[in-house]
PDB file of C-alpha atoms in Angstrom:
ATOM      1  CA  MET H   1     -62.991 -34.192  52.215  1.00 93.00           C
ATOM      2  CA  LYS H   2     -66.768 -33.727  52.135  1.00 97.00           C
ATOM      3  CA  PHE H   3     -68.335 -30.633  50.587  1.00 98.00           C
ATOM      4  CA  VAL H   4     -71.819 -29.562  51.604  1.00 98.00           C
ATOM      5  CA  ALA H   5     -72.275 -26.545  49.344  1.00 98.00           C
ATOM      6  CA  ASP H   6     -71.484 -25.011  45.984  1.00 98.00           C
ATOM      7  CA  LEU H   7     -71.305 -21.231  46.368  1.00 98.00           C
ATOM      8  CA  HIS H   8     -70.582 -20.330  42.732  1.00 98.00           C
ATOM      9  CA  VAL H   9     -73.426 -21.375  40.425  1.00 98.00           C
ATOM     10  CA  HIS H  10     -74.862 -19.684  37.338  1.00 98.00           C
ATOM     11  CA  THR H  11     -78.279 -19.957  35.714  1.00 98.00           C
ATOM     12  CA  ILE H  12     -79.670 -18.813  32.377  1.00 98.00           C
ATOM     13  CA  ALA H  13     -79.979 -15.336  33.906  1.00 98.00           C
ATOM     14  CA  SER H  14     -76.222 -14.834  33.399  1.00 97.00           C
ATOM     15  CA  GLY H  15     -76.770 -14.821  29.632  1.00 96.00           C
ATOM     16  CA  HIS H  16     -74.078 -17.417  28.927  1.00 96.00           C
ATOM     17  CA  ALA H  17     -75.185 -20.273  31.183  1.00 98.00           C
ATOM     18  CA  TYR H  18     -77.637 -22.954  30.235  1.00 98.00           C
ATOM     19  CA  SER H  19     -79.717 -24.217  33.169  1.00 98.00           C
ATOM     20  CA  THR H  20     -82.632 -22.888  35.184  1.00 98.00           C
ATOM     21  CA  VAL H  21     -82.856 -22.365  38.936  1.00 98.00           C
ATOM     22  CA  LEU H  22     -84.922 -25.537  39.283  1.00 98.00           C
ATOM     23  CA  GLU H  23     -82.435 -27.542  37.230  1.00 98.00           C
ATOM     24  CA  VAL H  24     -79.418 -26.467  39.273  1.00 98.00           C
ATOM     25  CA  ALA H  25     -81.268 -27.020  42.552  1.00 98.00           C
ATOM     26  CA  ARG H  26     -82.315 -30.506  41.470  1.00 98.00           C
ATOM     27  CA  ALA H  27     -78.739 -31.289  40.407  1.00 98.00           C
ATOM     28  CA  ALA H  28     -77.483 -30.140  43.803  1.00 98.00           C
ATOM     29  CA  ALA H  29     -80.025 -32.341  45.567  1.00 98.00           C
ATOM     30  CA  ASP H  30     -79.064 -35.329  43.435  1.00 98.00           C
ATOM     31  CA  LYS H  31     -75.414 -34.829  44.430  1.00 97.00           C
ATOM     32  CA  GLY H  32     -76.244 -34.616  48.128  1.00 98.00           C
ATOM     33  CA  LEU H  33     -75.435 -30.945  48.602  1.00 98.00           C
ATOM     34  CA  GLU H  34     -77.147 -29.133  51.443  1.00 98.00           C
ATOM     35  CA  LEU H  35     -76.824 -25.616  50.054  1.00 98.00           C
ATOM     36  CA  ILE H  36     -76.117 -23.707  46.851  1.00 98.00           C
ATOM     37  CA  ALA H  37     -75.658 -20.031  46.056  1.00 98.00           C
ATOM     38  CA  LEU H  38     -77.200 -18.544  42.926  1.00 98.00           C
ATOM     39  CA  THR H  39     -74.478 -16.170  41.747  1.00 98.00           C
ATOM     40  CA  ASP H  40     -75.381 -14.865  38.335  1.00 98.00           C
ATOM     41  CA  HIS H  41     -73.214 -12.143  36.861  1.00 98.00           C
ATOM     42  CA  GLY H  42     -73.833  -8.477  37.487  1.00 98.00           C
ATOM     43  CA  PRO H  43     -75.355  -6.306  34.760  1.00 98.00           C
ATOM     44  CA  SER H  44     -72.134  -5.172  33.053  1.00 98.00           C
ATOM     45  CA  MET H  45     -71.574  -8.687  31.686  1.00 97.00           C
ATOM     46  CA  PRO H  46     -72.859  -8.918  28.083  1.00 96.00           C
ATOM     47  CA  GLY H  47     -76.218 -10.641  28.253  1.00 95.00           C
ATOM     48  CA  GLY H  48     -76.320 -10.326  32.035  1.00 95.00           C
ATOM     49  CA  PRO H  49     -79.440  -9.471  34.017  1.00 97.00           C
ATOM     50  CA  HIS H  50     -80.796  -6.026  34.772  1.00 97.00           C
ATOM     51  CA  PRO H  51     -80.203  -4.825  38.365  1.00 97.00           C
ATOM     52  CA  TYR H  52     -83.903  -5.412  39.037  1.00 97.00           C
ATOM     53  CA  HIS H  53     -83.248  -9.141  38.689  1.00 98.00           C
ATOM     54  CA  PHE H  54     -81.308  -9.159  41.951  1.00 98.00           C
ATOM     55  CA  GLY H  55     -84.073  -7.442  43.879  1.00 95.00           C
ATOM     56  CA  ASN H  56     -86.573  -9.962  42.571  1.00 97.00           C
ATOM     57  CA  LEU H  57     -84.551 -12.949  43.799  1.00 98.00           C
ATOM     58  CA  ALA H  58     -86.897 -12.782  46.787  1.00 96.00           C
ATOM     59  CA  ALA H  59     -89.352 -14.684  44.564  1.00 97.00           C
ATOM     60  CA  ILE H  60     -87.164 -17.791  44.817  1.00 98.00           C
ATOM     61  CA  PRO H  61     -87.873 -20.004  47.854  1.00 98.00           C
ATOM     62  CA  ALA H  62     -85.263 -20.362  50.577  1.00 98.00           C
ATOM     63  CA  GLU H  63     -85.223 -24.118  49.908  1.00 98.00           C
ATOM     64  CA  LEU H  64     -85.775 -26.243  46.811  1.00 98.00           C
ATOM     65  CA  PHE H  65     -85.725 -30.061  46.711  1.00 98.00           C
ATOM     66  CA  GLY H  66     -84.306 -30.021  50.248  1.00 98.00           C
ATOM     67  CA  VAL H  67     -81.397 -27.740  49.263  1.00 98.00           C
ATOM     68  CA  ARG H  68     -80.997 -24.351  50.924  1.00 98.00           C
ATOM     69  CA  ILE H  69     -80.741 -21.513  48.418  1.00 98.00           C
ATOM     70  CA  LEU H  70     -78.618 -18.410  48.930  1.00 98.00           C
ATOM     71  CA  LYS H  71     -79.511 -15.501  46.654  1.00 98.00           C
ATOM     72  CA  GLY H  72     -76.393 -13.716  45.461  1.00 98.00           C
ATOM     73  CA  VAL H  73     -74.339 -12.248  42.660  1.00 98.00           C
ATOM     74  CA  GLU H  74     -70.988 -12.658  40.993  1.00 98.00           C
ATOM     75  CA  ALA H  75     -70.365  -8.947  40.679  1.00 98.00           C
ATOM     76  CA  ASN H  76     -67.992  -7.664  38.042  1.00 98.00           C
ATOM     77  CA  VAL H  77     -65.201  -5.290  39.042  1.00 98.00           C
ATOM     78  CA  ILE H  78     -65.473  -2.440  36.555  1.00 98.00           C
ATOM     79  CA  ASP H  79     -62.566  -0.114  37.357  1.00 98.00           C
ATOM     80  CA  ARG H  80     -59.245   0.043  39.177  1.00 97.00           C
ATOM     81  CA  GLU H  81     -60.919   1.567  42.224  1.00 98.00           C
ATOM     82  CA  GLY H  82     -62.620  -1.806  42.717  1.00 98.00           C
ATOM     83  CA  THR H  83     -66.111  -0.534  41.918  1.00 98.00           C
ATOM     84  CA  LEU H  84     -68.694  -3.278  41.416  1.00 98.00           C
ATOM     85  CA  ASP H  85     -71.454  -3.258  38.831  1.00 98.00           C
ATOM     86  CA  LEU H  86     -74.257  -3.510  41.378  1.00 98.00           C
ATOM     87  CA  GLU H  87     -74.944  -0.687  43.786  1.00 96.00           C
ATOM     88  CA  ASP H  88     -74.433  -1.155  47.512  1.00 95.00           C
ATOM     89  CA  THR H  89     -78.147  -0.862  48.285  1.00 95.00           C
ATOM     90  CA  ARG H  90     -78.759  -4.018  46.245  1.00 96.00           C
ATOM     91  CA  LEU H  91     -75.647  -5.815  47.495  1.00 96.00           C
ATOM     92  CA  ALA H  92     -76.815  -5.230  51.066  1.00 94.00           C
ATOM     93  CA  LYS H  93     -79.990  -7.220  50.438  1.00 94.00           C
ATOM     94  CA  LEU H  94     -78.253 -10.283  49.004  1.00 97.00           C
ATOM     95  CA  ASP H  95     -77.239 -13.351  50.997  1.00 97.00           C
ATOM     96  CA  ILE H  96     -73.803 -13.620  49.408  1.00 97.00           C
ATOM     97  CA  VAL H  97     -71.596 -11.442  47.194  1.00 98.00           C
ATOM     98  CA  LEU H  98     -68.830 -12.792  44.982  1.00 98.00           C
ATOM     99  CA  ALA H  99     -66.593 -10.386  43.063  1.00 98.00           C
ATOM    100  CA  GLY H 100     -64.095 -10.941  40.303  1.00 98.00           C
ATOM    101  CA  LEU H 101     -62.182  -9.531  37.367  1.00 98.00           C
ATOM    102  CA  HIS H 102     -63.766 -10.439  34.039  1.00 97.00           C
ATOM    103  CA  THR H 103     -62.944  -9.909  30.391  1.00 95.00           C
ATOM    104  CA  VAL H 104     -65.036  -7.104  28.834  1.00 94.00           C
ATOM    105  CA  CYS H 105     -66.014  -5.807  32.291  1.00 97.00           C
ATOM    106  CA  SER H 106     -62.652  -5.158  33.980  1.00 98.00           C
ATOM    107  CA  PRO H 107     -59.813  -3.075  32.519  1.00 98.00           C
ATOM    108  CA  TYR H 108     -56.588  -4.902  31.765  1.00 97.00           C
ATOM    109  CA  GLY H 109     -53.498  -3.557  33.481  1.00 97.00           C
ATOM    110  CA  THR H 110     -50.075  -4.247  34.864  1.00 98.00           C
ATOM    111  CA  VAL H 111     -49.538  -6.667  37.729  1.00 98.00           C
ATOM    112  CA  ALA H 112     -49.521  -3.710  40.120  1.00 98.00           C
ATOM    113  CA  GLU H 113     -52.719  -2.244  38.640  1.00 98.00           C
ATOM    114  CA  ASN H 114     -54.534  -5.592  38.651  1.00 98.00           C
ATOM    115  CA  THR H 115     -53.438  -6.282  42.222  1.00 98.00           C
ATOM    116  CA  LEU H 116     -54.697  -2.901  43.399  1.00 98.00           C
ATOM    117  CA  MET H 117     -58.003  -3.424  41.567  1.00 98.00           C
ATOM    118  CA  MET H 118     -58.552  -6.810  43.222  1.00 98.00           C
ATOM    119  CA  ILE H 119     -57.595  -5.579  46.687  1.00 98.00           C
ATOM    120  CA  ASN H 120     -59.814  -2.520  46.306  1.00 98.00           C
ATOM    121  CA  ALA H 121     -62.727  -4.830  45.491  1.00 98.00           C
ATOM    122  CA  MET H 122     -62.018  -6.794  48.689  1.00 97.00           C
ATOM    123  CA  LYS H 123     -62.373  -3.586  50.669  1.00 97.00           C
ATOM    124  CA  ASN H 124     -66.022  -3.267  49.659  1.00 96.00           C
ATOM    125  CA  PRO H 125     -67.807  -4.184  52.913  1.00 94.00           C
ATOM    126  CA  TRP H 126     -70.327  -6.348  51.062  1.00 96.00           C
ATOM    127  CA  VAL H 127     -67.819  -8.613  49.301  1.00 97.00           C
ATOM    128  CA  ASP H 128     -67.662 -12.097  50.806  1.00 98.00           C
ATOM    129  CA  ILE H 129     -65.528 -13.971  48.263  1.00 98.00           C
ATOM    130  CA  ILE H 130     -63.002 -13.078  45.551  1.00 98.00           C
ATOM    131  CA  VAL H 131     -63.386 -15.480  42.652  1.00 98.00           C
ATOM    132  CA  HIS H 132     -60.792 -17.039  40.340  1.00 98.00           C
ATOM    133  CA  PRO H 133     -57.868 -14.837  41.490  1.00 98.00           C
ATOM    134  CA  GLY H 134     -55.525 -17.124  39.522  1.00 98.00           C
ATOM    135  CA  ASN H 135     -56.900 -15.970  36.160  1.00 98.00           C
ATOM    136  CA  PRO H 136     -53.803 -15.366  33.984  1.00 98.00           C
ATOM    137  CA  GLU H 137     -55.667 -12.722  31.980  1.00 97.00           C
ATOM    138  CA  TYR H 138     -55.345 -10.530  35.079  1.00 98.00           C
ATOM    139  CA  PRO H 139     -51.940 -11.350  36.606  1.00 98.00           C
ATOM    140  CA  VAL H 140     -51.617 -10.167  40.187  1.00 98.00           C
ATOM    141  CA  ASP H 141     -49.121 -10.187  43.024  1.00 98.00           C
ATOM    142  CA  GLU H 142     -50.561 -13.376  44.475  1.00 98.00           C
ATOM    143  CA  GLU H 143     -48.915 -13.015  47.872  1.00 98.00           C
ATOM    144  CA  ALA H 144     -50.245  -9.468  48.252  1.00 98.00           C
ATOM    145  CA  VAL H 145     -53.736 -10.643  47.285  1.00 98.00           C
ATOM    146  CA  VAL H 146     -53.767 -13.521  49.770  1.00 98.00           C
ATOM    147  CA  LYS H 147     -52.435 -11.324  52.569  1.00 98.00           C
ATOM    148  CA  ALA H 148     -55.114  -8.712  51.788  1.00 98.00           C
ATOM    149  CA  ALA H 149     -57.805 -11.408  51.859  1.00 98.00           C
ATOM    150  CA  VAL H 150     -56.711 -12.332  55.378  1.00 98.00           C
ATOM    151  CA  GLU H 151     -56.656  -8.681  56.457  1.00 97.00           C
ATOM    152  CA  GLN H 152     -60.093  -7.978  54.968  1.00 96.00           C
ATOM    153  CA  ASP H 153     -61.527 -11.359  56.085  1.00 97.00           C
ATOM    154  CA  VAL H 154     -62.540 -12.214  52.534  1.00 98.00           C
ATOM    155  CA  VAL H 155     -62.571 -15.763  51.182  1.00 98.00           C
ATOM    156  CA  ILE H 156     -60.323 -16.760  48.276  1.00 98.00           C
ATOM    157  CA  GLU H 157     -61.827 -19.109  45.712  1.00 98.00           C
ATOM    158  CA  ILE H 158     -60.120 -22.026  44.036  1.00 98.00           C
ATOM    159  CA  ASN H 159     -62.207 -22.249  40.890  1.00 98.00           C
ATOM    160  CA  ASN H 160     -62.670 -25.726  39.450  1.00 98.00           C
ATOM    161  CA  SER H 161     -63.727 -24.382  36.067  1.00 98.00           C
ATOM    162  CA  SER H 162     -60.406 -22.536  35.798  1.00 97.00           C
ATOM    163  CA  LEU H 163     -58.695 -25.928  36.097  1.00 97.00           C
ATOM    164  CA  THR H 164     -60.909 -27.642  33.516  1.00 97.00           C
ATOM    165  CA  VAL H 165     -62.823 -25.708  30.850  1.00 95.00           C
ATOM    166  CA  SER H 166     -62.070 -21.992  31.244  1.00 94.00           C
ATOM    167  CA  ARG H 167     -59.250 -19.493  31.864  1.00 94.00           C
ATOM    168  CA  LYS H 168     -56.523 -21.643  30.309  1.00 95.00           C
ATOM    169  CA  GLY H 169     -53.196 -21.393  32.113  1.00 96.00           C
ATOM    170  CA  SER H 170     -54.715 -20.909  35.578  1.00 97.00           C
ATOM    171  CA  ARG H 171     -53.368 -24.061  37.216  1.00 98.00           C
ATOM    172  CA  PRO H 172     -49.889 -22.847  38.286  1.00 98.00           C
ATOM    173  CA  HIS H 173     -51.394 -19.628  39.631  1.00 98.00           C
ATOM    174  CA  CYS H 174     -54.134 -21.482  41.524  1.00 98.00           C
ATOM    175  CA  ASP H 175     -51.548 -23.869  42.925  1.00 98.00           C
ATOM    176  CA  HIS H 176     -49.404 -20.985  44.161  1.00 98.00           C
ATOM    177  CA  ILE H 177     -52.426 -19.237  45.665  1.00 98.00           C
ATOM    178  CA  ALA H 178     -53.365 -22.446  47.486  1.00 98.00           C
ATOM    179  CA  ALA H 179     -49.829 -22.661  48.912  1.00 98.00           C
ATOM    180  CA  LEU H 180     -50.010 -19.032  50.040  1.00 98.00           C
ATOM    181  CA  ALA H 181     -53.458 -19.563  51.558  1.00 98.00           C
ATOM    182  CA  LYS H 182     -52.048 -22.438  53.592  1.00 98.00           C
ATOM    183  CA  ALA H 183     -49.090 -20.318  54.710  1.00 98.00           C
ATOM    184  CA  TYR H 184     -51.146 -17.278  55.718  1.00 98.00           C
ATOM    185  CA  GLY H 185     -54.272 -19.045  56.950  1.00 98.00           C
ATOM    186  CA  ALA H 186     -56.626 -17.521  54.376  1.00 98.00           C
ATOM    187  CA  LYS H 187     -60.175 -18.801  54.164  1.00 98.00           C
ATOM    188  CA  ILE H 188     -60.785 -20.840  51.007  1.00 98.00           C
ATOM    189  CA  MET H 189     -63.853 -21.790  49.014  1.00 98.00           C
ATOM    190  CA  LEU H 190     -63.972 -24.332  46.211  1.00 98.00           C
ATOM    191  CA  GLY H 191     -66.404 -23.233  43.509  1.00 98.00           C
ATOM    192  CA  SER H 192     -67.646 -25.148  40.503  1.00 98.00           C
ATOM    193  CA  ASP H 193     -68.422 -21.934  38.609  1.00 98.00           C
ATOM    194  CA  SER H 194     -71.109 -24.090  37.045  1.00 98.00           C
ATOM    195  CA  HIS H 195     -72.697 -22.827  33.835  1.00 98.00           C
ATOM    196  CA  LEU H 196     -74.614 -26.079  33.289  1.00 98.00           C
ATOM    197  CA  ALA H 197     -76.469 -28.061  35.943  1.00 98.00           C
ATOM    198  CA  LEU H 198     -74.353 -31.160  35.299  1.00 98.00           C
ATOM    199  CA  SER H 199     -71.297 -29.430  36.786  1.00 98.00           C
ATOM    200  CA  VAL H 200     -72.907 -28.228  40.023  1.00 98.00           C
ATOM    201  CA  GLY H 201     -70.809 -29.513  42.913  1.00 98.00           C
ATOM    202  CA  ASN H 202     -67.875 -30.549  40.716  1.00 98.00           C
ATOM    203  CA  PHE H 203     -64.662 -29.751  42.610  1.00 98.00           C
ATOM    204  CA  GLY H 204     -62.389 -32.614  41.603  1.00 97.00           C
ATOM    205  CA  GLU H 205     -59.444 -30.688  40.141  1.00 97.00           C
ATOM    206  CA  ALA H 206     -59.585 -28.046  42.864  1.00 98.00           C
ATOM    207  CA  VAL H 207     -59.581 -30.707  45.592  1.00 98.00           C
ATOM    208  CA  GLU H 208     -56.232 -31.962  44.300  1.00 97.00           C
ATOM    209  CA  LEU H 209     -54.685 -28.591  45.104  1.00 97.00           C
ATOM    210  CA  LEU H 210     -55.952 -28.807  48.674  1.00 98.00           C
ATOM    211  CA  TYR H 211     -54.364 -32.200  49.138  1.00 97.00           C
ATOM    212  CA  ASN H 212     -51.135 -31.061  47.484  1.00 96.00           C
ATOM    213  CA  HIS H 213     -50.750 -28.384  50.152  1.00 98.00           C
ATOM    214  CA  ASP H 214     -52.180 -30.293  53.111  1.00 98.00           C
ATOM    215  CA  ILE H 215     -55.125 -27.907  53.471  1.00 98.00           C
ATOM    216  CA  GLY H 216     -57.721 -29.329  55.841  1.00 97.00           C
ATOM    217  CA  PRO H 217     -61.505 -28.872  55.894  1.00 98.00           C
ATOM    218  CA  GLU H 218     -61.339 -26.357  58.746  1.00 97.00           C
ATOM    219  CA  GLN H 219     -59.852 -23.827  56.288  1.00 98.00           C
ATOM    220  CA  VAL H 220     -62.465 -24.429  53.558  1.00 98.00           C
ATOM    221  CA  ILE H 221     -65.796 -22.760  54.224  1.00 98.00           C
ATOM    222  CA  ASN H 222     -67.961 -24.978  52.015  1.00 98.00           C
ATOM    223  CA  THR H 223     -67.166 -28.078  54.042  1.00 98.00           C
ATOM    224  CA  SER H 224     -69.632 -26.854  56.701  1.00 98.00           C
ATOM    225  CA  VAL H 225     -72.932 -25.004  56.494  1.00 98.00           C
ATOM    226  CA  ASP H 226     -72.222 -23.447  59.884  1.00 98.00           C
ATOM    227  CA  ARG H 227     -68.831 -22.247  58.646  1.00 98.00           C
ATOM    228  CA  ILE H 228     -70.491 -20.639  55.617  1.00 98.00           C
ATOM    229  CA  TYR H 229     -73.010 -18.728  57.705  1.00 97.00           C
ATOM    230  CA  GLU H 230     -70.349 -17.727  60.212  1.00 97.00           C
ATOM    231  CA  HIS H 231     -68.397 -16.126  57.386  1.00 97.00           C
ATOM    232  CA  LEU H 232     -71.402 -14.445  55.786  1.00 97.00           C
ATOM    233  CA  ASN H 233     -72.509 -13.015  59.135  1.00 95.00           C
ATOM    234  CA  ARG H 234     -69.033 -11.874  60.193  1.00 88.00           C
ATOM    235  CA  ARG H 235     -69.882  -8.172  59.820  1.00 67.00           C
ATOM    236  CA  HIS H 236     -73.267  -8.534  61.540  1.00 59.00           C
ATOM    237  CA  ARG H 237     -74.994  -7.434  58.396  1.00 52.00           C
ATOM    238  CA  ASN H 238     -78.681  -6.689  58.205  1.00 44.00           C
ATOM    239  CA  ARG H 239     -79.616  -9.125  55.431  1.00 44.00           C
ATOM    240  CA  ASN H 240     -83.353  -8.620  55.203  1.00 43.00           C
TER     241      ASN H 240
END
């Protein structure tokens, strides 16, 4: 399966990542990617950027080293109502919005509370992708989450970092979510969750889960640039 884009990439702006915009763009070009999304954390993450950072992403060209650049955020869910840590007026101006539950930023809860928090975040009209839903720190009703993703037309991520260097214990949850995504027809995205340019475009462990469940490229948005834009434009947003 060929992947044309990495839609979950961090730079030094996140406060705990280690490469610049130019470094990650060059790495993407070297790996033959056509597109990347810059998705630094929202401001509630310790060391994360000020909200002004996201407005100033306009300073970054739309293409670097032949790679198209989407300007986005990995917003942090900050309460059980699914509130994100970047206001809607800023989200509306971004090319892509990822949202996820994160230690320090998101309250811990029961399976029912975590599930409601994640589904509430999906209901935000600006959210395009829910990231690392298999994180065992925030156990959820995985079937309810996948069904809600289909209902809300939100992509579910299979996060390669969760299967390699972070969020230990994620694999069985990610595997189950992949099986459910196949069963319910949920849109999927493989993300590197790169915090160092060397890992941009690394999907190897996540790809195994696709093959295990016979998930084809037509269900995975980052196998096609057209499929990515079709998803991002699904609500006919005014992304000026």
